[in-house]
């Protein structure tokens, strides 16, 4: 019994030049778009470039756009699309294309480096740290982030306005929120959140929350509270006074300095090195 | 054409950025050394992100009676006493510190009612011992190490694949590789190298592993003159998804059984009571009634010494073989597995809170609501107990300056790994490998010299497939390899099967030398697959040869023609494979003797 066929239109090419190629694949029960891409690789286009690791929605490698919507290739079932209509697969739009479905996401790694790391208060006398489950439920939600960068891809501040210098994007705002709400952490990163990571640019359209494959309520639970805390600090007169006299509105926290990060990793060897993707000639 | 490469110099190069590699890199960096961390994928994407159930450490937070000795005993017993005792001891002693350290670096484990790190039950662990974060412990671990690590000054080379180790005399001098993106070559010159490249699951058709698990580190070390050990011990995790076909093999965490899930056959009968191994008879509930009482007590945080645990939590080798036997006897589920039922055991709210990733995985990929229906499960190739033979104290291999840690190293787990003991293995031995590689590097006054001939050979080897005009497709060949391993070197083995498997591997090896590649070097998936094939073939051969030599059944290694565990001969040997000329030599070596004071620990209670 021949299985039904599906047709895919896949972007093939680089940042400089590219085109759509059409491929027909045989489908089977439960098939996901990544299976179809692998089938194309195995039988029709072995040099087709795609990132993936886990095929279980856990590593966040296989991000792309399917019919224009940012999604994980491995968590999108073929049966979700109307039969007979071609499925269009393109690389994430917010990042430079390396080849085919693979994009250069190194900007995200640079952002991560700028965030001053976790700095806990001392342990309790018996060597433990006590935290109630209730108090960490919310940040555990943020820590589900698989760094697929789909939220970064869909955020119009990053994507259309190209504010990559001034705005860290939703993924790193929730990372900052995690640190800010961590019961053990002692650093106050709020000045940085406003100035260096640009929380003010976010206008709460919630597009990021909609595409998050981990169903993290990025905006409501992460960014809005962060905005409130930053606003509190800067505009609340009581806090303002407290700040003026004590220099610190949150006595258990000390202001973070951008240099707090200390030595950071050199990720320059990652991409774009040595002409990067410019190597088009045969070996 | 070979002359074209860039060179980077470091004191220590770590190959692999999973839990083991990151922990090693953090340690070596903290010694003030220049450290390069190389990985095939992006940072934070390594296979370790997939780990679910937890990290084993005798913190004693839930059961105060727990301590390193109990953990050590459980580990040795799980490994059927073929573990390197010293590694199992170091592991059990140091795991709690490593878990606490993660918390210091920002990890957020689930909490006990009094606010400490919560621990859950897992197969083969006597007490609830696994620190966890729902069912995404690996992600928490790698994110923590990654975020801590990027502030330690190391240099990270992402999407960069090492294809050869380089040597100066009998010591390592560096590594040769290529950038995934451009296909260009890169040479790392270093005083010491740590391999932390993970497992080999992608040698099997049904497996739970990420694309990276192609045995690279094992093959790199083997080609450089190190030994592989215990390769016959391939763990088949009992519960992989069996339906739909597109996700066949994807793991269902043992945490499901830890939270009360039970295994049933098509007649709804609970199967595990028929498969209680004598080694575990004393501590396992023989009846459903007692098993259920145990569950009720353990999920409410109470313990009663007189109530024994459910056989659903027997070690993996036992459960995997039980499922295999049920299916073979015609009592399996519609798609060739058995049922794993949590729906009737816990409330929907509990399931969603305790096993959120499992809930979503089944909902989104299998269209199954696990709070209402049972899952269909079957064994899946999961973990390699075998790997690079290392010195238990330092993690150094037989090659000077070459260290290994994590899943690519052997010795810690013996014939069968207990769940949760891998994540702790990564932390404990990642640190030890980083520390000793660092010390070794400090002892070397100069960077070793590179051999131009070796570099030339490595680049020719890598480029060869581009120069052929005809030949098989690498993806097709990989499928054939997976079929061969699944059929002939799988969960139950015989001499006949293994010999046939070796014949087929030989044939595949020949054909792999003729693979042809289209396109150019720029992010070329087919080319990368070809390079992985060399490594997969080496580790597959080592596995089949060792399995042929071990004429007994023990742990993860089951021989239909030798169903008994041999207490005389094979109880006392490990099996190593090494390169001899151009062929693979397999040999038995004696297990290191267990000192009297350790014997005493093993015999206690
Ligand atoms: C689904 C699943 C669930 C699991 N759950 C648990 C659990 O709950 N508890 C537990 O203890 N264990 C669990 N395990 C096992 C555990 O996850 C692995 O054993 C462990 O993560 C291996 O870590 P590692 O650091 O050794 O290697 P990996 O995490 O596999 O990392 C390997 C690294 O090496 C790099 N690499 C490989 N080859 C090369 C090369 N040629 N050049 C450069 N870089 C290279 C890769 O890019 C990667 O960075 C689970 C495994 C699976 C599959
Ligand atoms: S809510 Fe904010 S961060 Fe999210 S997409 Fe909109 S602007 Fe971007
Ligand atoms: S927050 Fe969600 S969408 Fe954004 S990177 Fe993390 S998992 Fe992806
Ligand atoms: S491959 Fe890991 S998320 Fe898709």
Short mmCIF file of C-alpha atoms in Angstrom, two decimals, chain A residues 14 28-32 35 41-42 46-56 58-61 74-75 77 98-99 102 105 109 112-113 115 117-118 120 123 128-133 136 139-140 143-147 171 175 182 215 261 263-274 276-277 279-283, chain B residues 6 41-43 45-46 49-50 52 61 100 103-111 113-116 133 135-136 139-140 143-144 146-147 150-159 179 181-182 184 202 210-212 243-247 250 357-358 360-361 364-365 367 463 466 473 475 518-526:
data_model
loop_
_atom_site.label_atom_id
_atom_site.label_comp_id
_atom_site.label_asym_id
_atom_site.label_seq_id
_atom_site.Cartn_x
_atom_site.Cartn_y
_atom_site.Cartn_z
CA UNK A 14 22.87 31.19 1.42
CA UNK A 28 3.86 7.68 7.39
CA UNK A 29 1.95 7.83 10.67
CA UNK A 30 3.14 10.46 13.10
CA UNK A 31 5.66 11.86 10.63
CA UNK A 32 7.06 15.28 11.55
CA UNK A 35 11.44 13.39 9.19
CA UNK A 41 18.57 14.45 2.64
CA UNK A 42 18.82 10.68 2.39
CA UNK A 46 22.45 14.83 0.74
CA UNK A 47 24.05 18.25 1.08
CA UNK A 48 20.86 19.89 2.44
CA UNK A 49 21.80 21.73 5.64
CA UNK A 50 19.62 21.49 8.73
CA UNK A 51 20.38 21.58 12.45
CA UNK A 52 18.91 18.99 14.78
CA UNK A 53 19.98 16.97 17.78
CA UNK A 54 17.26 15.28 19.77
CA UNK A 55 14.17 14.96 17.57
CA UNK A 56 12.14 15.21 20.74
CA UNK A 58 14.32 19.11 23.91
CA UNK A 59 17.41 20.68 22.44
CA UNK A 60 16.01 23.61 20.46
CA UNK A 61 18.28 23.01 17.46
CA UNK A 74 10.77 17.98 15.04
CA UNK A 75 7.59 18.93 16.88
CA UNK A 77 3.51 16.95 12.50
CA UNK A 98 24.43 30.22 6.77
CA UNK A 99 23.01 27.67 4.37
CA UNK A 102 20.68 26.83 9.13
CA UNK A 105 22.52 32.58 15.88
CA UNK A 109 25.49 33.72 22.58
CA UNK A 112 24.18 35.55 27.13
CA UNK A 113 27.75 36.50 27.96
CA UNK A 115 24.47 38.89 31.71
CA UNK A 117 26.03 35.47 36.47
CA UNK A 118 24.15 34.12 39.46
CA UNK A 120 24.08 33.29 45.78
CA UNK A 123 24.40 28.70 52.75
CA UNK A 128 21.94 23.62 52.80
CA UNK A 129 19.99 26.31 51.05
CA UNK A 130 16.30 26.30 51.82
CA UNK A 131 13.76 27.39 49.25
CA UNK A 132 10.07 26.59 49.13
CA UNK A 133 8.82 24.87 45.99
CA UNK A 136 10.61 28.68 42.72
CA UNK A 139 11.36 30.57 37.76
CA UNK A 140 11.39 26.87 37.08
CA UNK A 143 14.24 27.52 33.10
CA UNK A 144 12.38 25.18 30.76
CA UNK A 145 13.80 27.35 27.97
CA UNK A 146 15.53 25.17 25.36
CA UNK A 147 17.20 28.14 23.64
CA UNK A 171 14.89 34.80 25.67
CA UNK A 175 16.84 34.69 31.77
CA UNK A 182 15.83 33.72 42.29
CA UNK A 215 4.75 27.06 26.52
CA UNK A 261 30.76 38.93 34.46
CA UNK A 263 36.37 36.95 32.28
CA UNK A 264 33.95 35.76 29.67
CA UNK A 265 34.27 33.03 27.16
CA UNK A 266 35.64 33.79 23.76
CA UNK A 267 33.04 32.52 21.33
CA UNK A 268 34.60 34.20 18.34
CA UNK A 269 35.84 30.91 17.05
CA UNK A 270 32.25 29.94 16.50
CA UNK A 271 31.06 31.36 13.25
CA UNK A 272 32.10 33.83 10.67
CA UNK A 273 35.66 32.93 11.34
CA UNK A 274 37.92 32.91 8.38
CA UNK A 276 32.72 31.80 7.44
CA UNK A 277 30.18 30.65 4.95
CA UNK A 279 33.50 29.06 1.01
CA UNK A 280 31.57 28.17 -2.09
CA UNK A 281 34.13 26.52 -4.28
CA UNK A 282 34.60 22.79 -4.46
CA UNK A 283 37.37 21.65 -2.13
CA UNK B 6 44.06 27.45 10.91
CA UNK B 41 26.76 21.26 17.87
CA UNK B 42 25.97 24.68 19.25
CA UNK B 43 26.84 25.28 22.89
CA UNK B 45 22.70 21.49 22.65
CA UNK B 46 24.69 18.39 23.57
CA UNK B 49 20.03 18.21 27.46
CA UNK B 50 17.87 15.17 26.85
CA UNK B 52 15.23 13.49 32.15
CA UNK B 61 17.66 14.60 52.09
CA UNK B 100 25.55 21.05 45.73
CA UNK B 103 23.08 24.65 43.10
CA UNK B 104 25.76 27.18 43.91
CA UNK B 105 26.04 27.93 40.21
CA UNK B 106 22.30 28.52 39.87
CA UNK B 107 20.60 25.15 39.30
CA UNK B 108 17.10 24.99 40.72
CA UNK B 109 16.21 21.47 41.82
CA UNK B 110 12.75 20.49 43.03
CA UNK B 111 12.42 20.94 46.80
CA UNK B 113 8.75 20.24 52.12
CA UNK B 114 11.46 21.74 54.34
CA UNK B 115 13.09 23.46 51.37
CA UNK B 116 16.08 21.24 50.59
CA UNK B 133 13.91 19.11 38.09
CA UNK B 135 11.69 15.46 34.00
CA UNK B 136 14.21 17.85 32.49
CA UNK B 139 18.61 20.63 30.57
CA UNK B 140 18.94 22.21 34.01
CA UNK B 143 22.22 25.28 31.23
CA UNK B 144 23.79 25.78 34.65
CA UNK B 146 27.00 26.58 30.32
CA UNK B 147 26.02 29.81 32.05
CA UNK B 150 31.01 31.19 29.84
CA UNK B 151 32.24 33.39 32.66
CA UNK B 152 35.45 31.46 33.20
CA UNK B 153 37.41 32.62 30.19
CA UNK B 154 37.47 29.43 28.14
CA UNK B 155 37.38 29.61 24.36
CA UNK B 156 34.46 27.78 22.77
CA UNK B 157 34.65 26.31 19.28
CA UNK B 158 31.09 25.42 18.35
CA UNK B 159 29.98 23.38 15.37
CA UNK B 179 34.25 23.72 10.90
CA UNK B 181 29.88 25.75 8.58
CA UNK B 182 32.68 26.28 6.09
CA UNK B 184 37.55 24.34 6.49
CA UNK B 202 23.19 5.91 16.77
CA UNK B 210 20.87 12.50 19.67
CA UNK B 211 22.65 12.72 16.31
CA UNK B 212 25.96 13.37 18.04
CA UNK B 243 4.44 4.20 18.34
CA UNK B 244 4.10 6.16 16.06
CA UNK B 245 7.00 5.00 13.84
CA UNK B 246 8.48 8.46 13.54
CA UNK B 247 9.35 8.56 17.24
CA UNK B 250 12.37 8.15 21.92
CA UNK B 357 7.80 16.78 29.47
CA UNK B 358 6.44 13.23 29.13
CA UNK B 360 3.75 16.97 26.25
CA UNK B 361 5.89 14.49 24.35
CA UNK B 364 2.30 16.31 20.69
CA UNK B 365 4.09 13.41 19.05
CA UNK B 367 -1.54 11.97 20.17
CA UNK B 463 38.43 14.94 1.68
CA UNK B 466 34.76 14.33 -2.66
CA UNK B 473 25.18 7.32 -0.26
CA UNK B 475 22.68 7.98 4.72
CA UNK B 518 27.94 15.78 -3.82
CA UNK B 519 28.15 19.51 -3.35
CA UNK B 520 30.89 21.47 -1.62
CA UNK B 521 32.31 21.56 1.89
CA UNK B 522 30.01 24.30 3.08
CA UNK B 523 27.63 22.85 5.77
CA UNK B 524 27.35 19.58 3.87
CA UNK B 525 25.30 17.09 5.89
CA UNK B 526 26.19 14.14 3.68
#
